[in-house]
Short mmCIF file of C-alpha atoms in Angstrom, two decimals:
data_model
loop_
_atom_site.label_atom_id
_atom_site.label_comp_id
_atom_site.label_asym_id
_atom_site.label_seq_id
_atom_site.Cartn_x
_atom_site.Cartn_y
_atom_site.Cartn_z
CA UNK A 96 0.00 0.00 0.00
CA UNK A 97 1.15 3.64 -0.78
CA UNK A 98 2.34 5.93 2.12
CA UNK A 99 -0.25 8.15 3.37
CA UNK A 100 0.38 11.53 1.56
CA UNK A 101 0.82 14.82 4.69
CA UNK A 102 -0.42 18.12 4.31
CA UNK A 103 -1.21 20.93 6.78
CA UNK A 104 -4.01 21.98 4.34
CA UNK A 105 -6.09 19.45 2.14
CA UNK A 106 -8.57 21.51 -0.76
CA UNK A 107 -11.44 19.21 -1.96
CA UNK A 108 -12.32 20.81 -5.44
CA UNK A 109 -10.04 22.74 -8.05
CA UNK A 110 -12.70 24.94 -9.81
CA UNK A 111 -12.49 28.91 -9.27
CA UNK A 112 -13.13 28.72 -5.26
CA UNK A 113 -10.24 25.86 -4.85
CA UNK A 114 -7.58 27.83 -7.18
CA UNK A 115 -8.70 31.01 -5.15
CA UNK A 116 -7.98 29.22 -2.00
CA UNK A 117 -4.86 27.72 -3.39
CA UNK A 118 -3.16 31.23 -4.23
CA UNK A 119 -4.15 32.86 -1.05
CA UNK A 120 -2.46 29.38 0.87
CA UNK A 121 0.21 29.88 -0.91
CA UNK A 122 1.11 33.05 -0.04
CA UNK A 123 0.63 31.98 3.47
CA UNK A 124 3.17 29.68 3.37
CA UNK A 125 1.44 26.82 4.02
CA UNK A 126 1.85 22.89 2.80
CA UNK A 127 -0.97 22.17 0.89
CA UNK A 128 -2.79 20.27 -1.66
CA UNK A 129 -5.91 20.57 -4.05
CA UNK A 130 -7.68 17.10 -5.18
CA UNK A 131 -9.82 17.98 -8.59
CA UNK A 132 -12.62 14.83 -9.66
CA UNK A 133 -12.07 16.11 -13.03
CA UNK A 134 -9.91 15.02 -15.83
CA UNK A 135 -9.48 18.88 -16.92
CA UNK A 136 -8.43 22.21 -15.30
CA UNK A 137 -11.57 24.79 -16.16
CA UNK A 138 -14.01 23.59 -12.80
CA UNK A 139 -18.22 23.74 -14.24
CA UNK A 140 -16.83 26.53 -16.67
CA UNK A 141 -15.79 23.89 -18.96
CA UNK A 142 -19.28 21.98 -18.73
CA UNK A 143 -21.71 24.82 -19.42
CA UNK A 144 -23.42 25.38 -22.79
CA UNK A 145 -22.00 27.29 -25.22
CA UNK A 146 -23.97 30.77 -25.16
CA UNK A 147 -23.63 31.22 -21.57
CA UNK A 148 -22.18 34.85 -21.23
CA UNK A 149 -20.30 36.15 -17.64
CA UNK A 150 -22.78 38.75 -15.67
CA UNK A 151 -19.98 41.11 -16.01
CA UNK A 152 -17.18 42.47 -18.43
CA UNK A 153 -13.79 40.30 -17.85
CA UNK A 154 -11.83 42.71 -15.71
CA UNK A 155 -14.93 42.24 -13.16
CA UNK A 156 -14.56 38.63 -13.31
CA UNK A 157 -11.06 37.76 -11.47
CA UNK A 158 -9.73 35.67 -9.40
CA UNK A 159 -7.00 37.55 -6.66
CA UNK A 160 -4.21 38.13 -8.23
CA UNK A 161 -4.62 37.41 -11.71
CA UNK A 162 -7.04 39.66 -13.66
CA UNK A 163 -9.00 37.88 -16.24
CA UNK A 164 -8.26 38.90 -19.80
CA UNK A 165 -10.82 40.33 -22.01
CA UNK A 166 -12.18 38.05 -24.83
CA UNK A 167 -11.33 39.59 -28.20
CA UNK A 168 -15.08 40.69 -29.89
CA UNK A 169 -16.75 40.08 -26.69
CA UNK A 170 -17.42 42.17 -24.03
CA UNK A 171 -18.63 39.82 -21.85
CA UNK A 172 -16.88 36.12 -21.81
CA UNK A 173 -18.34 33.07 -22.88
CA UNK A 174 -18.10 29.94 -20.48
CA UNK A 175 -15.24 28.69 -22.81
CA UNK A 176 -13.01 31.61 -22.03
CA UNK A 177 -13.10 31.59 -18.07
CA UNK A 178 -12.51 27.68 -18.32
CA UNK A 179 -9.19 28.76 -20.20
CA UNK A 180 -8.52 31.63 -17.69
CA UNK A 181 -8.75 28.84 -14.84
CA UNK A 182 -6.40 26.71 -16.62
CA UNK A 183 -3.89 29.26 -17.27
CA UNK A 184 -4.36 30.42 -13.28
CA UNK A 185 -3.76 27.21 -12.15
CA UNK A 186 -0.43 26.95 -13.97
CA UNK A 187 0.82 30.66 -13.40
CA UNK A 188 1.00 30.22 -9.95
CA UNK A 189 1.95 26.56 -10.09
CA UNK A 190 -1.16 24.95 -7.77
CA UNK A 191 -0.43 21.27 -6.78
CA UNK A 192 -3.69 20.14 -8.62
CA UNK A 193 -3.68 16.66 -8.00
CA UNK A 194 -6.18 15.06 -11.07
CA UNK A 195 -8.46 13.23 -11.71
CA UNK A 196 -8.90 12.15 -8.15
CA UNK A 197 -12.28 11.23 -6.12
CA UNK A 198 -12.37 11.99 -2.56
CA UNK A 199 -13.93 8.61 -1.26
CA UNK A 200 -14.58 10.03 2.53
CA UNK A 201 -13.59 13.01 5.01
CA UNK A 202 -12.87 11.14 8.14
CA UNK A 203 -11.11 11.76 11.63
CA UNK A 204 -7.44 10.72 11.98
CA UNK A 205 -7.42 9.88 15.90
CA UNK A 206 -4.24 12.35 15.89
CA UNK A 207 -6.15 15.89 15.46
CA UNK A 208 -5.68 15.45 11.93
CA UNK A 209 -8.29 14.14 9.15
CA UNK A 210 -7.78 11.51 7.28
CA UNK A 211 -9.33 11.40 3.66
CA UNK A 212 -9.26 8.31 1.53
CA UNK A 213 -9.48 8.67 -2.18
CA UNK A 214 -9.25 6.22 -5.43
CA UNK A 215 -5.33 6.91 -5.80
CA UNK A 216 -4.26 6.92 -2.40
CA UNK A 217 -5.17 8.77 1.44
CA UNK A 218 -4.40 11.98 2.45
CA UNK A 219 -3.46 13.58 6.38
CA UNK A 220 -4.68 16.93 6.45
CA UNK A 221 -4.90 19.49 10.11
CA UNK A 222 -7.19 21.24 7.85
CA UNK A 223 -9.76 21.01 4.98
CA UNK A 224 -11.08 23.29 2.56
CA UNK A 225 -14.26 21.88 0.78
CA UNK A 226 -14.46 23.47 -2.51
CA UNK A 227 -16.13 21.14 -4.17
CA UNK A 228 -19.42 23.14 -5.86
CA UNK A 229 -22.78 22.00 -7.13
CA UNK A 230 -22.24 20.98 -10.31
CA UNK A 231 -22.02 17.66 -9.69
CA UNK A 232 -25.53 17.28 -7.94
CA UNK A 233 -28.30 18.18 -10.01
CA UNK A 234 -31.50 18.50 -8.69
CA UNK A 235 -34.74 17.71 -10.79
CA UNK A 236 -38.37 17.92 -8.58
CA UNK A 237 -40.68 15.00 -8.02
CA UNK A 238 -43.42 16.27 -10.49
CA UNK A 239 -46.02 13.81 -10.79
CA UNK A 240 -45.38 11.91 -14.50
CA UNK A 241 -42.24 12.62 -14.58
CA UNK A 242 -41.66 8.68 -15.59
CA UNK A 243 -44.43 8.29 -18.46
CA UNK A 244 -43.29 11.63 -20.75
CA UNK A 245 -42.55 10.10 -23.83
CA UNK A 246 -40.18 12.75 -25.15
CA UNK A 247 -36.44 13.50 -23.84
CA UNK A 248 -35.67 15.25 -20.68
CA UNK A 249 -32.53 17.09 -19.49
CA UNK A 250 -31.53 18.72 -16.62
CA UNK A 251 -29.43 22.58 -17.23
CA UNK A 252 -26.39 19.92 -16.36
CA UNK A 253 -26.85 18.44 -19.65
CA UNK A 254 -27.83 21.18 -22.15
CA UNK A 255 -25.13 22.29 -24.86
CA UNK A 256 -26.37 24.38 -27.43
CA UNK A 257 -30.14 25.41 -28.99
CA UNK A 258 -29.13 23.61 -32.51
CA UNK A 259 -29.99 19.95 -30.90
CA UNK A 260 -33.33 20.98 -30.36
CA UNK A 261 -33.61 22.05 -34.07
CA UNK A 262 -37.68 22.47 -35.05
CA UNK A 263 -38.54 20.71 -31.89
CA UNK A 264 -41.09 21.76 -29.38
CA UNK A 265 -39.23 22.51 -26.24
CA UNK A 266 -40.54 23.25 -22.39
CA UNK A 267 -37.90 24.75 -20.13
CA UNK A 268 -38.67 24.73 -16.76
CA UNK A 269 -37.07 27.08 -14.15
CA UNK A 270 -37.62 30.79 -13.32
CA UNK A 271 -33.63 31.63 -12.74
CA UNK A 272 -30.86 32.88 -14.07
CA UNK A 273 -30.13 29.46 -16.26
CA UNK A 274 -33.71 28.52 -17.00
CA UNK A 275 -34.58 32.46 -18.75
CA UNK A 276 -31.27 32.08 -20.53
CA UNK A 277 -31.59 28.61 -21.89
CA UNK A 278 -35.20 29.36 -22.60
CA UNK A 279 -34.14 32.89 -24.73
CA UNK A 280 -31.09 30.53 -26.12
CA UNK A 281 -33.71 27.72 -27.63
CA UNK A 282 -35.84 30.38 -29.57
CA UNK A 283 -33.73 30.88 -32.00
CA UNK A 284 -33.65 27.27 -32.97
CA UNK A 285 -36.80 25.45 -31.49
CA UNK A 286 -40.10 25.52 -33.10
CA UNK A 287 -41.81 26.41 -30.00
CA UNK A 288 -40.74 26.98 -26.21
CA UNK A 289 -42.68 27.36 -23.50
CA UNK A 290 -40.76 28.49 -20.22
CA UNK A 291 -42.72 27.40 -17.04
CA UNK A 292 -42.32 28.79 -13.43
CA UNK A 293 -43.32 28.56 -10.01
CA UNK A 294 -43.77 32.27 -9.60
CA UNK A 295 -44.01 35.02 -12.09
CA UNK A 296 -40.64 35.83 -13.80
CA UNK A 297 -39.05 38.33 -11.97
CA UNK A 298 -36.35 40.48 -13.84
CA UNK A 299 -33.77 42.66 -12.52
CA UNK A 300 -33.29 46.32 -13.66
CA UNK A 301 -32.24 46.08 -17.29
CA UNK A 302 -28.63 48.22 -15.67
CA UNK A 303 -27.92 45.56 -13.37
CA UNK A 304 -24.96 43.43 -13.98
CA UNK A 305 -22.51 40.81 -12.19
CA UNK A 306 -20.55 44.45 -10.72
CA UNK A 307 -23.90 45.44 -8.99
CA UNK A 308 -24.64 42.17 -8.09
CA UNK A 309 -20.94 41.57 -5.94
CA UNK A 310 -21.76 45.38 -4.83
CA UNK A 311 -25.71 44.73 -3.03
CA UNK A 312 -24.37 41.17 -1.64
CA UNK A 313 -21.59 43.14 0.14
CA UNK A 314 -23.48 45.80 1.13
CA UNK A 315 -26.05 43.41 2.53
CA UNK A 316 -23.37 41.60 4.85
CA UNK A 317 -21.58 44.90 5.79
CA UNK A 318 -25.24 46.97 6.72
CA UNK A 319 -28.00 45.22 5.70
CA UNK A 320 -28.77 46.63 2.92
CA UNK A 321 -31.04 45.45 -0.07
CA UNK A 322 -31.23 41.18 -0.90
CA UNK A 323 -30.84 40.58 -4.37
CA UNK A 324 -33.82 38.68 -3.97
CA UNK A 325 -35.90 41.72 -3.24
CA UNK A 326 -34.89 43.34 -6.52
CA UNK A 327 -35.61 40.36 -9.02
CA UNK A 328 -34.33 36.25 -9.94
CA UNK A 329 -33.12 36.88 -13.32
CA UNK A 330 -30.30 38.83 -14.85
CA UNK A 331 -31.41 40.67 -17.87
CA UNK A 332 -28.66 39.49 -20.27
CA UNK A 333 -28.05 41.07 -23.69
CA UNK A 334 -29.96 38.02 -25.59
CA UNK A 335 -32.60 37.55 -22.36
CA UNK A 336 -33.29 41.39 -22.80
CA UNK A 337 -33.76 41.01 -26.60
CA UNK A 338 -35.92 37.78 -26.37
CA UNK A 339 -38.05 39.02 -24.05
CA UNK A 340 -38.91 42.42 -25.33
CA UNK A 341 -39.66 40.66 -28.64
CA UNK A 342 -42.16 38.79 -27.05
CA UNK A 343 -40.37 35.59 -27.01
CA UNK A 344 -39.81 34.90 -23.52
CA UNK A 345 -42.93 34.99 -21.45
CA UNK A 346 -43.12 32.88 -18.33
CA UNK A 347 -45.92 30.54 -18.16
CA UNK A 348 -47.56 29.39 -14.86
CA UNK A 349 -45.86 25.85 -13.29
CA UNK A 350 -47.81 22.23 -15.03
CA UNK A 351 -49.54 20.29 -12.44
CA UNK A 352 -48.31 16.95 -13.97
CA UNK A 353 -46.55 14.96 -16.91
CA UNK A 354 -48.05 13.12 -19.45
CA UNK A 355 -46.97 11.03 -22.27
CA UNK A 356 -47.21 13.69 -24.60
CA UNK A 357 -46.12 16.63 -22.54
CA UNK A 358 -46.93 18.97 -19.78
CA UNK A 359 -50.34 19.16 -18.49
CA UNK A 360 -52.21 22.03 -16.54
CA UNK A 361 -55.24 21.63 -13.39
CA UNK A 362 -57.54 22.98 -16.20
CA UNK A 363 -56.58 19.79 -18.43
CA UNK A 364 -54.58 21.69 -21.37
CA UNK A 365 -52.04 19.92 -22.39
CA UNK A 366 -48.98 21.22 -24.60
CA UNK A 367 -47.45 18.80 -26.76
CA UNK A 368 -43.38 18.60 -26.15
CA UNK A 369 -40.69 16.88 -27.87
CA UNK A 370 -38.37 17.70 -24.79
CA UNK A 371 -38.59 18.91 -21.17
CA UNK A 372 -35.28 20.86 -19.68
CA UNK A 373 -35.40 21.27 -15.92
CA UNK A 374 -33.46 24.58 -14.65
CA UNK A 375 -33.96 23.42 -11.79
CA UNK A 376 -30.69 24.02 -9.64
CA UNK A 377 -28.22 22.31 -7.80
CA UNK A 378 -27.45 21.36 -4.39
CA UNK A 379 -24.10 21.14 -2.44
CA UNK A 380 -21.99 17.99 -3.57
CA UNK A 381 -20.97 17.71 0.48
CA UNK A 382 -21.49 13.85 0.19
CA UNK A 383 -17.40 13.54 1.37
CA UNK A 384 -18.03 15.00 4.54
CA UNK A 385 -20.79 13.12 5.50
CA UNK A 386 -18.71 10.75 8.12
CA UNK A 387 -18.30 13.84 10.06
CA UNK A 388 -21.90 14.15 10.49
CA UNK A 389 -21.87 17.86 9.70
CA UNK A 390 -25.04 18.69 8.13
CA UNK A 391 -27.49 20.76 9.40
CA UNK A 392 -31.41 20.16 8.87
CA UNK A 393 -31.44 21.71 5.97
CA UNK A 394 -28.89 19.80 3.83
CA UNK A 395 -26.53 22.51 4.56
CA UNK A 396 -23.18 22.61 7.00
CA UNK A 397 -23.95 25.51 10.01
CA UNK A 398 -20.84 27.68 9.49
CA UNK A 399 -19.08 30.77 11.54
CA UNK A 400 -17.98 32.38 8.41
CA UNK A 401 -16.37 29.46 6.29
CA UNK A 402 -15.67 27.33 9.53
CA UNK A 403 -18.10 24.40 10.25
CA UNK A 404 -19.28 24.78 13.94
CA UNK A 405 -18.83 20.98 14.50
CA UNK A 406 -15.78 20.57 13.23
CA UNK A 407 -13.19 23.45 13.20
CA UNK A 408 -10.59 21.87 10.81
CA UNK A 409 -13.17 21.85 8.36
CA UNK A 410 -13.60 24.88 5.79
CA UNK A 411 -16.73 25.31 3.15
CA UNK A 412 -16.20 27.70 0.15
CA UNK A 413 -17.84 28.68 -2.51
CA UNK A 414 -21.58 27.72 -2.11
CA UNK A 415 -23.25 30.56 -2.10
CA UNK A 416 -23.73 33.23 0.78
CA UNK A 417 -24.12 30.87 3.11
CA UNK A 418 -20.37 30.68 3.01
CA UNK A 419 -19.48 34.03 1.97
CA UNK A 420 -20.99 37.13 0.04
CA UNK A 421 -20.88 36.14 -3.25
CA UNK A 422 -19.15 33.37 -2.65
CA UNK A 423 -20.07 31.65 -5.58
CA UNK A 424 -18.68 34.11 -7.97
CA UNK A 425 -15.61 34.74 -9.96
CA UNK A 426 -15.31 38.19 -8.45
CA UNK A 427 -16.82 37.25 -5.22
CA UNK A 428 -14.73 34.05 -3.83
CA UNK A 429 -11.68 35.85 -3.27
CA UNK A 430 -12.62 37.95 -0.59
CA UNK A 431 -13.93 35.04 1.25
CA UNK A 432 -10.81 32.34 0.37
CA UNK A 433 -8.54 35.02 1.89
CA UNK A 434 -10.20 35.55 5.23
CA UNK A 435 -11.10 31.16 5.36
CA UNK A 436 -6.76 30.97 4.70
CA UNK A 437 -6.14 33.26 7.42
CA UNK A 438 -8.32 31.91 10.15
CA UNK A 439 -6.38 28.69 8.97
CA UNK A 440 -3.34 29.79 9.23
CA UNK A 441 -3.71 31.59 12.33
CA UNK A 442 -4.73 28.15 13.58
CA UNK A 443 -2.47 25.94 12.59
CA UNK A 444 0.13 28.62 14.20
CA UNK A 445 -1.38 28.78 17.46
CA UNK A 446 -1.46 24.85 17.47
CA UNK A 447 2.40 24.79 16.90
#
C-alpha cells in the first residue's frame, strides 16, 4: 500500500473557489494540496453550454491576483473563455492540482488530523477546505409523470447548445438565471418553447450586472442593505433582454403533472413537447463529509464564516452566501478564500 500523503491543508475541489484558495495558501506559506474529480483544469466553466455569457465584463470577473483577460469581440466572456482563464491560473501560480482524483470520505485521523481516503491513495490533512461546488448534484423535482413523458428530458447539467433541439417543441422549466437564458437561447432554434415557473418571472433592472450584483451582496453583509432577492431572480442578459422584449420569452404558470405527450395544466390543457429541460438548480456535492456528520437540517453545513461549527478543521467555500458574500462568484470568492486561509493559518500557528 502507498504511504499516506501529509499536508497541513487538504482543498477538496479545483474549480475557481479551490484555485482562489490555493493562491491565497500559498502566499501563506502553508503545505498544501488541491484534489480535482475532473480530468481537466476549467471547474463547471468547462461543462456549461455554449452561449452562456459572464454577468460582467472580464476585468470584473477575477480571481486575486490574476485579472482575467478580455475576450477579443466580446465584451462579456463566454463559459469557454473563463474555463481557459482557470487553466492558465492554475499553472501561473503553479497549484499542486492533483487530477483526476475522487475523494472517497472526510474522516477523523485519531491524531487531530483528518484523514481522507481517495481512489489513488489517502491523504493527512490538520485542515480542509471543501471546494467542491454544485455541479455535480443536479437536482430535478418529483413532479407527478415525470416517468411516463414520452419525449427527452434534461436537466441545465446536460444542455449544450439550442441547434440539438432544431424544429422541436421545447418546455424549459425554471424561473432563474439558467432557466430564462436557456429558454431565450432555444428560440432561436426550437419551433416552440414554453418556459414554465413557479412564480411570475421576476427580472432585474435592465442596468444591473454581475458588478452590482458583488456590490448589493456586500453591502447586505456589511449593513443590511437590499437582498438581491428583493430586486428580481433573473439577470437581464443582452440576448434575455432582446428575447423578451420581442415577445419571445414569457413565463408561463408551473404544469400540475406529466403526461406522455407533454406537460399538463389543473384545467386539463395539455402542450405537446418533444423535450422537457429542468433549470432546476443544484445542491451542495458535500457527500465527502458526510462521516463527520456535519449537516445541518437543511442539507446545509452551520458555518461561523467558512468554519463548520462541528468541526473546526473543516472549511466550506464557494456555495453561495451561506459561506461568503458572493461566494459563488468569480469576483466574489476571493474575498472570502482570503479571510477562510487566514483563520487557517492563524490556527495551525497557534497549534504549533
Amino acid at each position: 500500500m502507498s504511504a499516506v500523503r501529509r499536508v497541513q491543508v487538504l482543498v477538496v475541489g479545483a474549480g475557481q473557489a479551490g484555485l482562489a484558495a490555493g493562491y491565497y495558501l500559498r502566499r501563506a506559506g502553508l503545505d498544501f494540496a488541491l484534489l480535482d474529480a475532473s480530468p481537466a483544469p476549467g471547474g463547471a466553466w468547462q461543462h456549461y453550454w455554449d452561449s452562456l455569457r459572464l454577468f460582467s465584463p472580464a476585468a470584473y470577473a477575477s480571481l486575486p491576483g490574476r485579472p482575467m483577460p478580455a475576450q477579443a469581440g466580446q465584451a462579456y466572456p463566454d463559459a469557454g473563455h473563463v474555463a481557459r482563464y482557470l487553466a492558465e491560473y492554475e499553472k501561473r501560480y503553479e497549484l499542486p492540482v492533483h487530477r483526476p482524483v475522487q475523494v472517497q470520505t472526510v474522516g477523523d485521523a485519531g491524531d487531530g488530523g483528518l484523514l481522507v481516503p481517495t481512489d489513488d491513495g489517502s491523504w493527512h490533512a490538520r485542515a480542509l477546505i471543501s471546494a467542491t461546488g454544485t455541479w455535480s448534484r443536479p437536482f430535478v423535482p418529483a413532479v407527478l409523470g415525470r416517468d411516463v413523458f414520452a419525449g427527452r428530458q434534461l436537466h441545465t447539467h446536460g444542455y449544450r447548445r439550442a441547434e440539438d433541439f432544431a424544429g422541436q417543441r421545447v418546455v424549459v422549466v425554471g424561473g432563474g438565471n439558467s432557466g430564462a437564458q436557456i429558454a431565450a437561447d432555444l428560440t432561436s432554434h426550437a419551433s416552440e418553447v414554453r418556459w414554465v415557473t413557479r412564480r411570475p418571472a421576476r427580472f432585474l433592472p435592465d442596468e444591473i450586472d454581475g458588478r452590482a450584483l458583488f456590490e448589493i451582496a456586500t453591502r447586505r453583509v456589511q449593513d443590511g442593505g437590499p437582498r438581491i432577492s428583493d430586486l428580481g431572480d433573473i439577470v437581464a442578459t443582452g440576448a434575455v433582454r432582446a428575447a423578451r422584449d420581442a415577445g419571445r420569452l414569457t413565463a408561463h404558470p408551473m404544469f400540475d403533472r406529466l403526461t406522455a405527450a407533454g406537460p399538463a395544466w389543473a384545467d386539463g390543457t395539455v402542450w405537446p413537447a418533444d423535450a422537457v429541460i429542468w433549470c432546476t438548480g443544484f445542491r451542495p456535492a458535500l457527500t465527502p463529509l458526510a462521516a463527520l456528520g456535519l449537516r445541518g437540517h437543511d442539507g446545509r453545513v452551520p458555518t461561523d464564516g467558512t468554519r463548520a461549527r462541528a468541526d473546526h478543521r473543516v472549511h466550506l467555500l464557494g456555495y453561495g452566501d451561506w459561506t461568503g458574500p458572493a461566494s459563488a462568484t468569480l469576483i466574489g470568492v476571493g474575498r472570502t478564500a482570503r479571510t477562510a486561509v487566514a483563520e487557517i493559518a492563524a490556527t495551525l500557528r497557534t497549534a504549533d
